[in-house]
XYZ file of N, CA, C and O in Angstrom:
272
model
N -10.550 -23.095 6.378
C -10.360 -23.591 7.738
C -8.896 -23.442 8.116
O -8.008 -23.651 7.297
N -8.672 -23.131 9.375
C -7.326 -23.154 9.946
C -7.438 -23.891 11.276
O -8.225 -23.505 12.140
N -6.667 -24.953 11.400
C -6.754 -25.827 12.582
C -8.193 -26.245 12.857
O -8.682 -26.168 13.978
N -8.885 -26.654 11.818
C -10.266 -27.146 11.877
C -11.285 -26.091 12.295
O -12.416 -26.403 12.601
N -10.874 -24.825 12.310
C -11.784 -23.726 12.631
C -12.106 -22.969 11.348
O -11.203 -22.481 10.671
N -13.400 -22.869 11.038
C -13.803 -22.161 9.831
C -13.600 -20.664 10.008
O -13.922 -20.096 11.059
N -13.055 -20.015 8.990
C -12.850 -18.571 9.030
C -14.106 -17.866 8.551
O -14.898 -18.424 7.787
N -14.278 -16.612 8.980
C -15.447 -15.828 8.589
C -15.482 -15.603 7.080
O -16.544 -15.560 6.466
N -14.310 -15.463 6.473
C -14.187 -15.303 5.023
C -12.769 -15.673 4.628
O -11.955 -16.017 5.477
N -12.479 -15.600 3.357
C -11.143 -16.019 2.891
C -10.276 -14.840 2.460
O -9.340 -15.015 1.676
N -10.557 -13.680 3.007
C -9.753 -12.509 2.644
C -8.344 -12.642 3.209
O -8.107 -13.352 4.193
N -7.418 -11.958 2.588
C -6.025 -11.993 3.019
C -5.897 -11.566 4.481
O -5.205 -12.225 5.258
N -6.576 -10.500 4.880
C -6.481 -10.024 6.264
C -7.019 -11.042 7.260
O -6.436 -11.247 8.329
N -8.119 -11.701 6.923
C -8.686 -12.709 7.816
C -7.730 -13.882 7.985
O -7.508 -14.361 9.100
N -7.150 -14.326 6.887
C -6.202 -15.444 6.949
C -4.972 -15.042 7.762
O -4.493 -15.807 8.602
N -4.462 -13.852 7.542
C -3.293 -13.378 8.300
C -3.584 -13.343 9.795
O -2.772 -13.802 10.605
N -4.735 -12.816 10.178
C -5.087 -12.748 11.607
C -5.163 -14.140 12.219
O -4.697 -14.363 13.337
N -5.739 -15.091 11.484
C -5.836 -16.459 11.990
C -4.460 -17.095 12.128
O -4.183 -17.778 13.118
N -3.593 -16.855 11.164
C -2.240 -17.407 11.243
C -1.458 -16.813 12.408
O -0.758 -17.522 13.125
N -1.592 -15.510 12.599
C -0.906 -14.851 13.715
C -1.368 -15.435 15.041
O -0.559 -15.688 15.938
N -2.669 -15.687 15.151
C -3.210 -16.237 16.395
C -2.641 -17.623 16.693
O -2.292 -17.922 17.838
N -2.519 -18.476 15.677
C -2.012 -19.817 15.943
C -0.491 -19.856 16.055
O 0.055 -20.762 16.662
N 0.194 -18.863 15.482
C 1.654 -18.812 15.585
C 2.099 -18.561 17.016
O 3.125 -19.076 17.442
N 1.358 -17.738 17.728
C 1.715 -17.372 19.096
C 3.158 -16.883 19.178
O 3.891 -17.221 20.092
N 3.563 -16.112 18.171
C 4.898 -15.527 18.178
C 5.999 -16.433 17.648
O 7.143 -16.012 17.527
N 5.671 -17.680 17.342
C 6.683 -18.634 16.868
C 6.602 -18.749 15.349
O 5.778 -19.484 14.814
N 7.475 -18.045 14.657
C 7.470 -18.049 13.192
C 8.070 -19.304 12.595
O 8.076 -19.471 11.389
N 8.575 -20.208 13.446
C 9.147 -21.446 12.932
C 8.131 -22.591 12.914
O 8.457 -23.686 12.481
N 6.907 -22.338 13.383
C 5.886 -23.384 13.341
C 5.621 -23.741 11.882
O 5.524 -22.862 11.030
N 5.474 -25.026 11.592
C 5.203 -25.415 10.206
C 3.764 -25.138 9.817
O 2.850 -25.247 10.636
N 3.567 -24.775 8.562
C 2.233 -24.578 7.995
C 2.070 -25.593 6.875
O 2.873 -25.622 5.940
N 1.060 -26.431 7.008
C 0.774 -27.426 5.976
C -0.553 -27.054 5.336
O -1.576 -26.959 6.016
N -0.520 -26.822 4.046
C -1.729 -26.470 3.304
C -2.306 -27.749 2.714
O -1.625 -28.465 1.983
N -3.563 -28.033 3.055
C -4.299 -29.157 2.474
C -5.399 -28.566 1.615
O -6.282 -27.889 2.136
N -5.343 -28.793 0.345
C -6.367 -28.265 -0.553
C -6.872 -29.390 -1.434
O -6.078 -30.080 -2.075
N -8.192 -29.572 -1.451
C -8.736 -30.613 -2.315
C -8.958 -30.075 -3.723
O -8.665 -28.911 -4.012
N -9.473 -30.902 -4.577
C -9.657 -30.530 -5.980
C -10.645 -29.388 -6.165
O -10.622 -28.695 -7.175
N -11.498 -29.161 -5.184
C -12.490 -28.093 -5.285
C -11.924 -26.727 -4.887
O -12.545 -25.707 -5.153
N -10.784 -26.706 -4.244
C -10.165 -25.443 -3.835
C -9.633 -24.714 -5.060
O -9.052 -25.327 -5.955
N -9.826 -23.413 -5.070
C -9.299 -22.648 -6.195
C -7.810 -22.407 -6.005
O -7.297 -22.393 -4.881
N -7.142 -22.224 -7.113
C -5.717 -21.881 -7.075
C -5.528 -20.580 -6.287
O -4.591 -20.457 -5.495
N -6.438 -19.630 -6.472
C -6.350 -18.348 -5.766
C -6.406 -18.534 -4.256
O -5.707 -17.850 -3.519
N -7.219 -19.464 -3.770
C -7.305 -19.715 -2.327
C -5.963 -20.177 -1.771
O -5.527 -19.714 -0.714
N -5.313 -21.077 -2.492
C -4.005 -21.575 -2.053
C -2.977 -20.450 -2.082
O -2.191 -20.277 -1.148
N -2.990 -19.649 -3.126
C -2.057 -18.527 -3.237
C -2.301 -17.516 -2.112
O -1.345 -16.982 -1.535
N -3.547 -17.271 -1.769
C -3.860 -16.336 -0.677
C -3.255 -16.821 0.633
O -2.659 -16.043 1.379
N -3.382 -18.104 0.918
C -2.810 -18.658 2.152
C -1.289 -18.549 2.130
O -0.663 -18.157 3.125
N -0.691 -18.856 1.000
C 0.763 -18.752 0.893
C 1.227 -17.307 1.060
O 2.226 -17.042 1.739
N 0.499 -16.374 0.480
C 0.842 -14.960 0.606
C 0.685 -14.491 2.045
O 1.547 -13.788 2.586
N -0.396 -14.907 2.696
C -0.612 -14.541 4.103
C 0.522 -15.081 4.970
O 1.041 -14.376 5.840
N 0.919 -16.323 4.725
C 2.012 -16.925 5.498
C 3.297 -16.128 5.327
O 4.005 -15.850 6.303
N 3.584 -15.744 4.097
C 4.796 -14.951 3.841
C 4.719 -13.613 4.563
O 5.682 -13.185 5.202
N 3.572 -12.965 4.502
C 3.434 -11.639 5.102
C 3.539 -11.651 6.621
O 3.988 -10.679 7.213
N 3.126 -12.754 7.263
C 3.246 -12.811 8.725
C 4.567 -13.422 9.171
O 4.843 -13.518 10.361
N 5.393 -13.853 8.208
C 6.740 -14.303 8.540
C 6.909 -15.786 8.772
O 7.942 -16.219 9.278
N 5.915 -16.591 8.409
C 6.090 -18.033 8.542
C 7.130 -18.503 7.535
O 7.116 -18.085 6.387
N 8.031 -19.359 7.985
C 9.138 -19.770 7.131
C 9.089 -21.238 6.727
O 9.814 -21.654 5.833
N 8.253 -22.038 7.378
C 8.141 -23.466 7.064
C 6.768 -23.722 6.449
O 5.764 -23.761 7.141
N 6.746 -23.903 5.156
C 5.498 -24.066 4.426
C 5.573 -25.300 3.550
O 6.573 -25.517 2.857
N 4.533 -26.119 3.609
C 4.466 -27.268 2.712
C 3.027 -27.470 2.263
O 2.091 -26.957 2.873
N 2.883 -28.209 1.183
C 1.563 -28.506 0.642
C 1.390 -30.012 0.664
O 2.205 -30.756 0.100
N 0.333 -30.471 1.339
C 0.049 -31.897 1.420
C -0.839 -32.300 0.242
O -1.701 -31.545 -0.180
N -0.581 -33.470 -0.273
C -1.392 -33.980 -1.378
C -1.961 -35.342 -1.011
O -1.422 -36.039 -0.162
N -3.059 -35.680 -1.648
C -3.650 -37.001 -1.477
C -4.017 -37.546 -2.848
O -4.240 -36.786 -3.785
N -4.081 -38.839 -2.948
C -4.474 -39.463 -4.187
C -5.988 -39.387 -4.312
O -6.702 -39.595 -3.320
N -6.505 -39.112 -5.496
C -7.952 -39.107 -5.675
C -8.529 -40.522 -5.516
O -7.835 -41.498 -5.787
N -9.755 -40.604 -5.049
C -10.413 -41.902 -4.910
C -10.667 -42.506 -6.290
O -10.965 -41.808 -7.228
N -10.569 -43.813 -6.352
C -10.894 -44.480 -7.612
C -9.687 -44.764 -8.397
O -9.530 -45.206 -9.425
C-alpha cells in the first residue's frame, strides 16, 4: 500500500511509479515506511530502493510495539 492505496503488485517499477505519482515533483516529501511483522525484509528493501531511485531524500521507518 502507498497512501492507503493497494498497488497492483510489489515490483520495483510499480513502487517507483506510485512514489513518483505522490511526490508530484517534490523530492523533499518525507517517506515513512510502516511494515508489520508479516512484511518480508525484501519488501522493505524494495521500497527503500525505489525511494532512492526516484530521488526521495527523507526516509524513515516507523515501528510499533507488538500487542501483549
